[in-house]
Amino acid sequence: MADAPAGSAAPATTAASPTVEIVPIEVDRDTVDDPTFEEQLTTFTASLSSSVLDYPVEHGRRYHAFRKGSYVFPNDEVIGCDLSPIQPTWVPPNVKFEVDDVESEWTYNFTFDFIMCRYMAGSIGDWPKLFKSIYDNITPGGWAEFQDWDLRCASDDGTLTAEHVTHQWCTSFLGVLDSINRNAYPGPKLLDRAKTAGFINTHEEVIKVPLGPWPKDPRLKEIGMMNLVQTLDGLDASLKALMMLGYTEEEVTLMLARVRKELKSREFHSYIKL
């Protein structure tokens, strides 16, 4: 995604980035056996979908709805790029989507002040080429932001083990993506790739994203619930990939049902990294 166009080339030297310490997430021991969890999950899903889309309009400009007031300016001018025309038709007038492949040659006749590339895990075959395309299309003095996953499930307290079906599903699915050159854990390499491409003033932040509302911290608990919702909704998307390993459709369906059961049981405290 990018904001309003201008100028030509981009910076060409590199700079160091500070080391970021990643601390364990404290577990909320009081809600492990909460009998209202299923009800909370349903309510959370419904309230999230309605509130985020309730955009306020003031003085003829549209503003964000989620955490209203955190950003005081109207929504920025944005161009989005995707391989598939899946975007909604009710987007604001400052947003435009284009069907294109970011790994193809970029043919814009202008450069961008800001380019954001995020959540491309499992989608890119040539990461150095993508970084070069982004670098070559930024205005001098402009900025790029990369946000991406390390989708390898982990736990600090050892509660997620190789015996869990969730661990087996994650390992198998990521293995398929590796076999077709679509790495699902590009996050740890983003900083080095940015430096190699020529970006300066680089900074890296690594965030643990819990899978489920098991953290004690209220904010992380909410994030964990969001992540659980999207994971449960998206599990079926891995069916075709897992069938490439020789599983039948029935076997994959049974595996995913067991994964759903484990994720809702909250018997382990897993997370992925962003």
Short mmCIF file of C-alpha atoms in Angstrom, two decimals:
data_model
loop_
_atom_site.label_atom_id
_atom_site.label_comp_id
_atom_site.label_asym_id
_atom_site.label_seq_id
_atom_site.Cartn_x
_atom_site.Cartn_y
_atom_site.Cartn_z
CA MET A 1 0.00 0.00 0.00
CA ALA A 2 1.24 3.47 -0.68
CA ASP A 3 0.35 7.06 -0.12
CA ALA A 4 0.34 10.14 -2.43
CA PRO A 5 2.88 10.10 -5.34
CA ALA A 6 5.84 12.46 -6.03
CA GLY A 7 9.64 12.74 -6.95
CA SER A 8 12.22 10.10 -8.13
CA ALA A 9 15.06 8.06 -6.48
CA ALA A 10 15.64 6.90 -2.89
CA PRO A 11 18.53 6.83 -0.33
CA ALA A 12 21.47 4.53 -1.03
CA THR A 13 23.35 3.83 2.22
CA THR A 14 22.64 1.65 5.25
CA ALA A 15 22.54 2.24 8.98
CA ALA A 16 22.58 0.02 12.06
CA SER A 17 19.49 -1.06 13.96
CA PRO A 18 19.28 -1.58 17.74
CA THR A 19 18.86 -5.09 19.12
CA VAL A 20 15.36 -5.74 20.44
CA GLU A 21 14.84 -7.92 23.52
CA ILE A 22 11.79 -10.20 23.32
CA VAL A 23 10.41 -11.02 26.77
CA PRO A 24 8.03 -13.87 27.68
CA ILE A 25 4.30 -13.15 27.90
CA GLU A 26 2.76 -13.62 31.34
CA VAL A 27 -0.06 -16.18 31.40
CA ASP A 28 -3.47 -15.43 32.94
CA ARG A 29 -3.96 -18.48 35.18
CA ASP A 30 -7.43 -17.35 36.33
CA THR A 31 -9.24 -17.85 33.00
CA VAL A 32 -7.85 -21.19 31.83
CA ASP A 33 -11.11 -23.02 32.61
CA ASP A 34 -13.55 -20.17 31.92
CA PRO A 35 -16.85 -21.89 30.93
CA THR A 36 -18.07 -18.78 29.07
CA PHE A 37 -15.22 -18.86 26.55
CA GLU A 38 -17.33 -20.02 23.59
CA GLU A 39 -19.90 -17.29 24.29
CA GLN A 40 -17.13 -14.68 24.54
CA LEU A 41 -15.69 -15.86 21.23
CA THR A 42 -19.03 -15.46 19.43
CA THR A 43 -19.75 -12.06 20.97
CA PHE A 44 -16.26 -10.79 20.23
CA THR A 45 -16.54 -11.73 16.56
CA ALA A 46 -19.87 -9.96 16.10
CA SER A 47 -18.87 -6.76 17.92
CA LEU A 48 -15.55 -6.50 16.09
CA SER A 49 -17.05 -6.70 12.61
CA SER A 50 -19.66 -4.00 13.29
CA SER A 51 -17.57 -1.42 15.16
CA VAL A 52 -14.52 -1.31 12.89
CA LEU A 53 -16.65 -0.53 9.83
CA ASP A 54 -18.56 2.34 11.45
CA TYR A 55 -16.54 5.12 9.83
CA PRO A 56 -17.29 8.66 11.11
CA VAL A 57 -17.48 11.45 8.49
CA GLU A 58 -16.68 15.00 9.59
CA HIS A 59 -16.40 18.10 7.38
CA GLY A 60 -16.76 15.93 4.31
CA ARG A 61 -13.78 13.70 5.20
CA ARG A 62 -13.80 10.11 6.42
CA TYR A 63 -11.94 9.20 9.65
CA HIS A 64 -10.97 5.89 11.26
CA ALA A 65 -13.47 4.09 13.50
CA PHE A 66 -11.22 1.69 15.42
CA ARG A 67 -9.88 3.45 18.57
CA LYS A 68 -11.45 6.72 17.50
CA GLY A 69 -9.32 9.80 18.13
CA SER A 70 -5.96 8.03 18.10
CA TYR A 71 -5.17 9.57 14.70
CA VAL A 72 -6.40 13.14 14.27
CA PHE A 73 -6.16 13.41 10.47
CA PRO A 74 -8.55 12.12 7.78
CA ASN A 75 -7.83 8.80 6.09
CA ASP A 76 -4.84 9.15 3.74
CA GLU A 77 -4.80 8.68 -0.03
CA VAL A 78 -3.99 5.03 -0.63
CA ILE A 79 -3.27 2.72 -3.56
CA GLY A 80 -3.50 -1.01 -2.80
CA CYS A 81 -2.16 -3.83 -4.96
CA ASP A 82 -3.34 -7.47 -4.96
CA LEU A 83 -3.34 -10.49 -7.26
CA SER A 84 -7.08 -10.99 -6.81
CA PRO A 85 -9.96 -8.46 -6.99
CA ILE A 86 -11.29 -9.45 -3.57
CA GLN A 87 -11.53 -5.94 -2.17
CA PRO A 88 -14.95 -4.53 -1.16
CA THR A 89 -16.73 -2.01 -3.37
CA TRP A 90 -17.60 0.33 -0.48
CA VAL A 91 -14.07 1.70 -0.02
CA PRO A 92 -13.67 5.45 0.68
CA PRO A 93 -12.89 7.77 -2.25
CA ASN A 94 -9.26 8.13 -1.11
CA VAL A 95 -8.61 4.40 -1.67
CA LYS A 96 -7.93 2.68 -5.00
CA PHE A 97 -7.13 -1.00 -5.57
CA GLU A 98 -5.25 -2.41 -8.52
CA VAL A 99 -4.99 -6.03 -9.62
CA ASP A 100 -1.28 -6.61 -10.20
CA ASP A 101 1.68 -8.73 -9.12
CA VAL A 102 4.23 -6.97 -6.91
CA GLU A 103 6.87 -9.41 -8.17
CA SER A 104 6.40 -8.17 -11.74
CA GLU A 105 8.03 -4.98 -13.05
CA TRP A 106 6.60 -1.87 -11.39
CA THR A 107 5.27 0.43 -14.14
CA TYR A 108 4.22 3.53 -12.17
CA ASN A 109 5.22 6.85 -13.77
CA PHE A 110 5.73 8.40 -10.34
CA THR A 111 7.35 7.49 -7.02
CA PHE A 112 5.81 7.24 -3.55
CA ASP A 113 6.38 9.09 -0.30
CA PHE A 114 5.52 5.99 1.70
CA ILE A 115 5.20 2.30 0.82
CA MET A 116 3.90 -0.31 3.24
CA CYS A 117 4.44 -4.00 2.55
CA ARG A 118 2.84 -6.33 5.07
CA TYR A 119 1.52 -9.84 5.60
CA MET A 120 3.17 -11.31 2.51
CA ALA A 121 4.23 -14.51 4.30
CA GLY A 122 3.66 -17.48 2.03
CA SER A 123 3.17 -15.24 -1.02
CA ILE A 124 6.59 -14.11 -2.32
CA GLY A 125 9.10 -16.15 -4.32
CA ASP A 126 11.83 -13.51 -4.72
CA TRP A 127 12.12 -11.28 -1.66
CA PRO A 128 15.31 -9.42 -2.74
CA LYS A 129 13.58 -8.44 -5.99
CA LEU A 130 10.56 -7.11 -4.09
CA PHE A 131 12.76 -5.03 -1.78
CA LYS A 132 14.59 -3.57 -4.79
CA SER A 133 11.29 -2.66 -6.48
CA ILE A 134 10.11 -0.88 -3.33
CA TYR A 135 13.44 0.92 -2.92
CA ASP A 136 13.49 2.05 -6.56
CA ASN A 137 9.97 3.48 -6.32
CA ILE A 138 10.34 5.65 -3.21
CA THR A 139 10.79 9.42 -3.33
CA PRO A 140 14.10 10.73 -1.91
CA GLY A 141 13.56 11.11 1.82
CA GLY A 142 10.53 8.81 1.71
CA TRP A 143 9.83 5.86 3.96
CA ALA A 144 9.08 2.14 3.67
CA GLU A 145 7.53 -0.05 6.33
CA PHE A 146 7.62 -3.83 6.30
CA GLN A 147 5.43 -5.89 8.61
CA ASP A 148 5.53 -9.64 8.29
CA TRP A 149 5.19 -12.88 10.12
CA ASP A 150 7.23 -15.67 11.51
CA LEU A 151 4.36 -18.17 11.42
CA ARG A 152 6.20 -20.91 13.28
CA CYS A 153 4.05 -21.53 16.36
CA ALA A 154 5.96 -21.43 19.64
CA SER A 155 5.42 -21.24 23.41
CA ASP A 156 7.71 -19.87 26.11
CA ASP A 157 6.55 -22.29 28.79
CA GLY A 158 6.76 -25.48 26.72
CA THR A 159 2.99 -26.08 26.78
CA LEU A 160 2.87 -26.43 22.97
CA THR A 161 4.64 -29.67 22.05
CA ALA A 162 5.25 -31.79 18.96
CA GLU A 163 2.48 -34.09 20.18
CA HIS A 164 -0.18 -31.45 19.60
CA VAL A 165 -2.10 -31.67 16.33
CA THR A 166 -1.81 -27.88 16.09
CA HIS A 167 1.99 -28.17 16.02
CA GLN A 168 1.81 -30.94 13.41
CA TRP A 169 -0.61 -28.92 11.26
CA CYS A 170 1.58 -25.80 11.46
CA THR A 171 4.78 -27.70 10.64
CA SER A 172 3.19 -29.55 7.71
CA PHE A 173 1.56 -26.45 6.24
CA LEU A 174 4.73 -24.37 6.46
CA GLY A 175 6.69 -27.24 4.94
CA VAL A 176 4.46 -27.23 1.87
CA LEU A 177 4.99 -23.49 1.44
CA ASP A 178 8.76 -23.99 1.71
CA SER A 179 8.62 -26.67 -0.99
CA ILE A 180 7.06 -24.22 -3.49
CA ASN A 181 9.43 -21.37 -2.53
CA ARG A 182 6.82 -19.38 -0.63
CA ASN A 183 8.42 -18.96 2.79
CA ALA A 184 5.96 -18.41 5.64
CA TYR A 185 8.42 -16.88 8.11
CA PRO A 186 10.03 -13.92 6.29
CA GLY A 187 9.88 -11.66 9.37
CA PRO A 188 13.36 -12.44 10.81
CA LYS A 189 15.03 -11.49 7.51
CA LEU A 190 13.25 -8.19 6.84
CA LEU A 191 15.89 -5.96 8.46
CA ASP A 192 18.84 -7.49 6.62
CA ARG A 193 16.98 -7.39 3.33
CA ALA A 194 16.11 -3.72 3.84
CA LYS A 195 19.76 -2.87 4.49
CA THR A 196 20.92 -4.89 1.49
CA ALA A 197 18.43 -3.06 -0.72
CA GLY A 198 19.96 0.26 0.37
CA PHE A 199 17.57 1.61 2.99
CA ILE A 200 18.98 3.83 5.77
CA ASN A 201 17.81 4.69 9.31
CA THR A 202 16.52 1.16 9.74
CA HIS A 203 14.72 0.00 12.86
CA GLU A 204 13.32 -3.38 13.82
CA GLU A 205 10.65 -4.29 16.36
CA VAL A 206 9.63 -7.90 17.04
CA ILE A 207 6.23 -8.55 18.62
CA LYS A 208 4.86 -11.79 20.02
CA VAL A 209 1.25 -12.23 18.88
CA PRO A 210 -0.58 -14.68 21.17
CA LEU A 211 -2.88 -17.31 19.70
CA GLY A 212 -5.85 -17.13 22.05
CA PRO A 213 -6.82 -14.96 25.06
CA TRP A 214 -4.39 -16.61 27.46
CA PRO A 215 -2.13 -13.61 28.33
CA LYS A 216 -2.66 -11.74 31.59
CA ASP A 217 -2.11 -8.33 29.96
CA PRO A 218 -5.55 -7.00 28.85
CA ARG A 219 -4.29 -5.65 25.53
CA LEU A 220 -2.48 -8.88 24.65
CA LYS A 221 -5.57 -10.83 25.72
CA GLU A 222 -7.67 -8.87 23.21
CA ILE A 223 -5.05 -9.32 20.48
CA GLY A 224 -4.93 -13.03 21.25
CA MET A 225 -8.69 -13.30 20.82
CA MET A 226 -8.48 -11.47 17.47
CA ASN A 227 -5.72 -13.80 16.33
CA LEU A 228 -7.70 -16.85 17.43
CA VAL A 229 -10.76 -15.65 15.50
CA GLN A 230 -8.84 -15.14 12.27
CA THR A 231 -7.00 -18.45 12.68
CA LEU A 232 -10.20 -20.43 13.21
CA ASP A 233 -11.82 -18.70 10.23
CA GLY A 234 -8.82 -19.34 7.99
CA LEU A 235 -7.97 -22.95 8.82
CA ASP A 236 -9.81 -24.37 5.82
CA ALA A 237 -7.55 -22.35 3.51
CA SER A 238 -4.75 -24.81 4.30
CA LEU A 239 -6.70 -27.81 2.99
CA LYS A 240 -5.39 -27.77 -0.58
CA ALA A 241 -1.80 -27.28 0.55
CA LEU A 242 -1.96 -30.19 3.00
CA MET A 243 -3.40 -32.47 0.30
CA MET A 244 -0.12 -31.90 -1.59
CA LEU A 245 1.53 -33.99 1.15
CA GLY A 246 -0.64 -36.98 0.25
CA TYR A 247 -3.44 -36.48 2.76
CA THR A 248 -6.99 -37.10 1.54
CA GLU A 249 -9.59 -34.37 1.89
CA GLU A 250 -11.26 -36.37 4.65
CA GLU A 251 -7.99 -36.71 6.57
CA VAL A 252 -7.29 -32.98 6.35
CA THR A 253 -10.85 -32.15 7.42
CA LEU A 254 -10.43 -34.39 10.48
CA MET A 255 -7.03 -32.82 11.28
CA LEU A 256 -8.46 -29.30 11.11
CA ALA A 257 -11.35 -30.27 13.37
CA ARG A 258 -8.84 -31.50 15.96
CA VAL A 259 -6.82 -28.28 15.58
CA ARG A 260 -9.96 -26.20 16.23
CA LYS A 261 -10.69 -28.24 19.33
CA GLU A 262 -7.14 -27.76 20.66
CA LEU A 263 -7.11 -24.02 19.96
CA LYS A 264 -10.38 -23.55 21.83
CA SER A 265 -9.24 -25.71 24.74
CA ARG A 266 -6.47 -23.24 25.69
CA GLU A 267 -4.30 -26.07 26.94
CA PHE A 268 -1.18 -24.43 25.51
CA HIS A 269 0.10 -20.83 25.42
CA SER A 270 1.28 -20.39 21.85
CA TYR A 271 2.16 -17.36 19.79
CA ILE A 272 3.60 -16.33 16.45
CA LYS A 273 5.95 -13.42 15.84
CA LEU A 274 5.36 -10.24 13.87
#
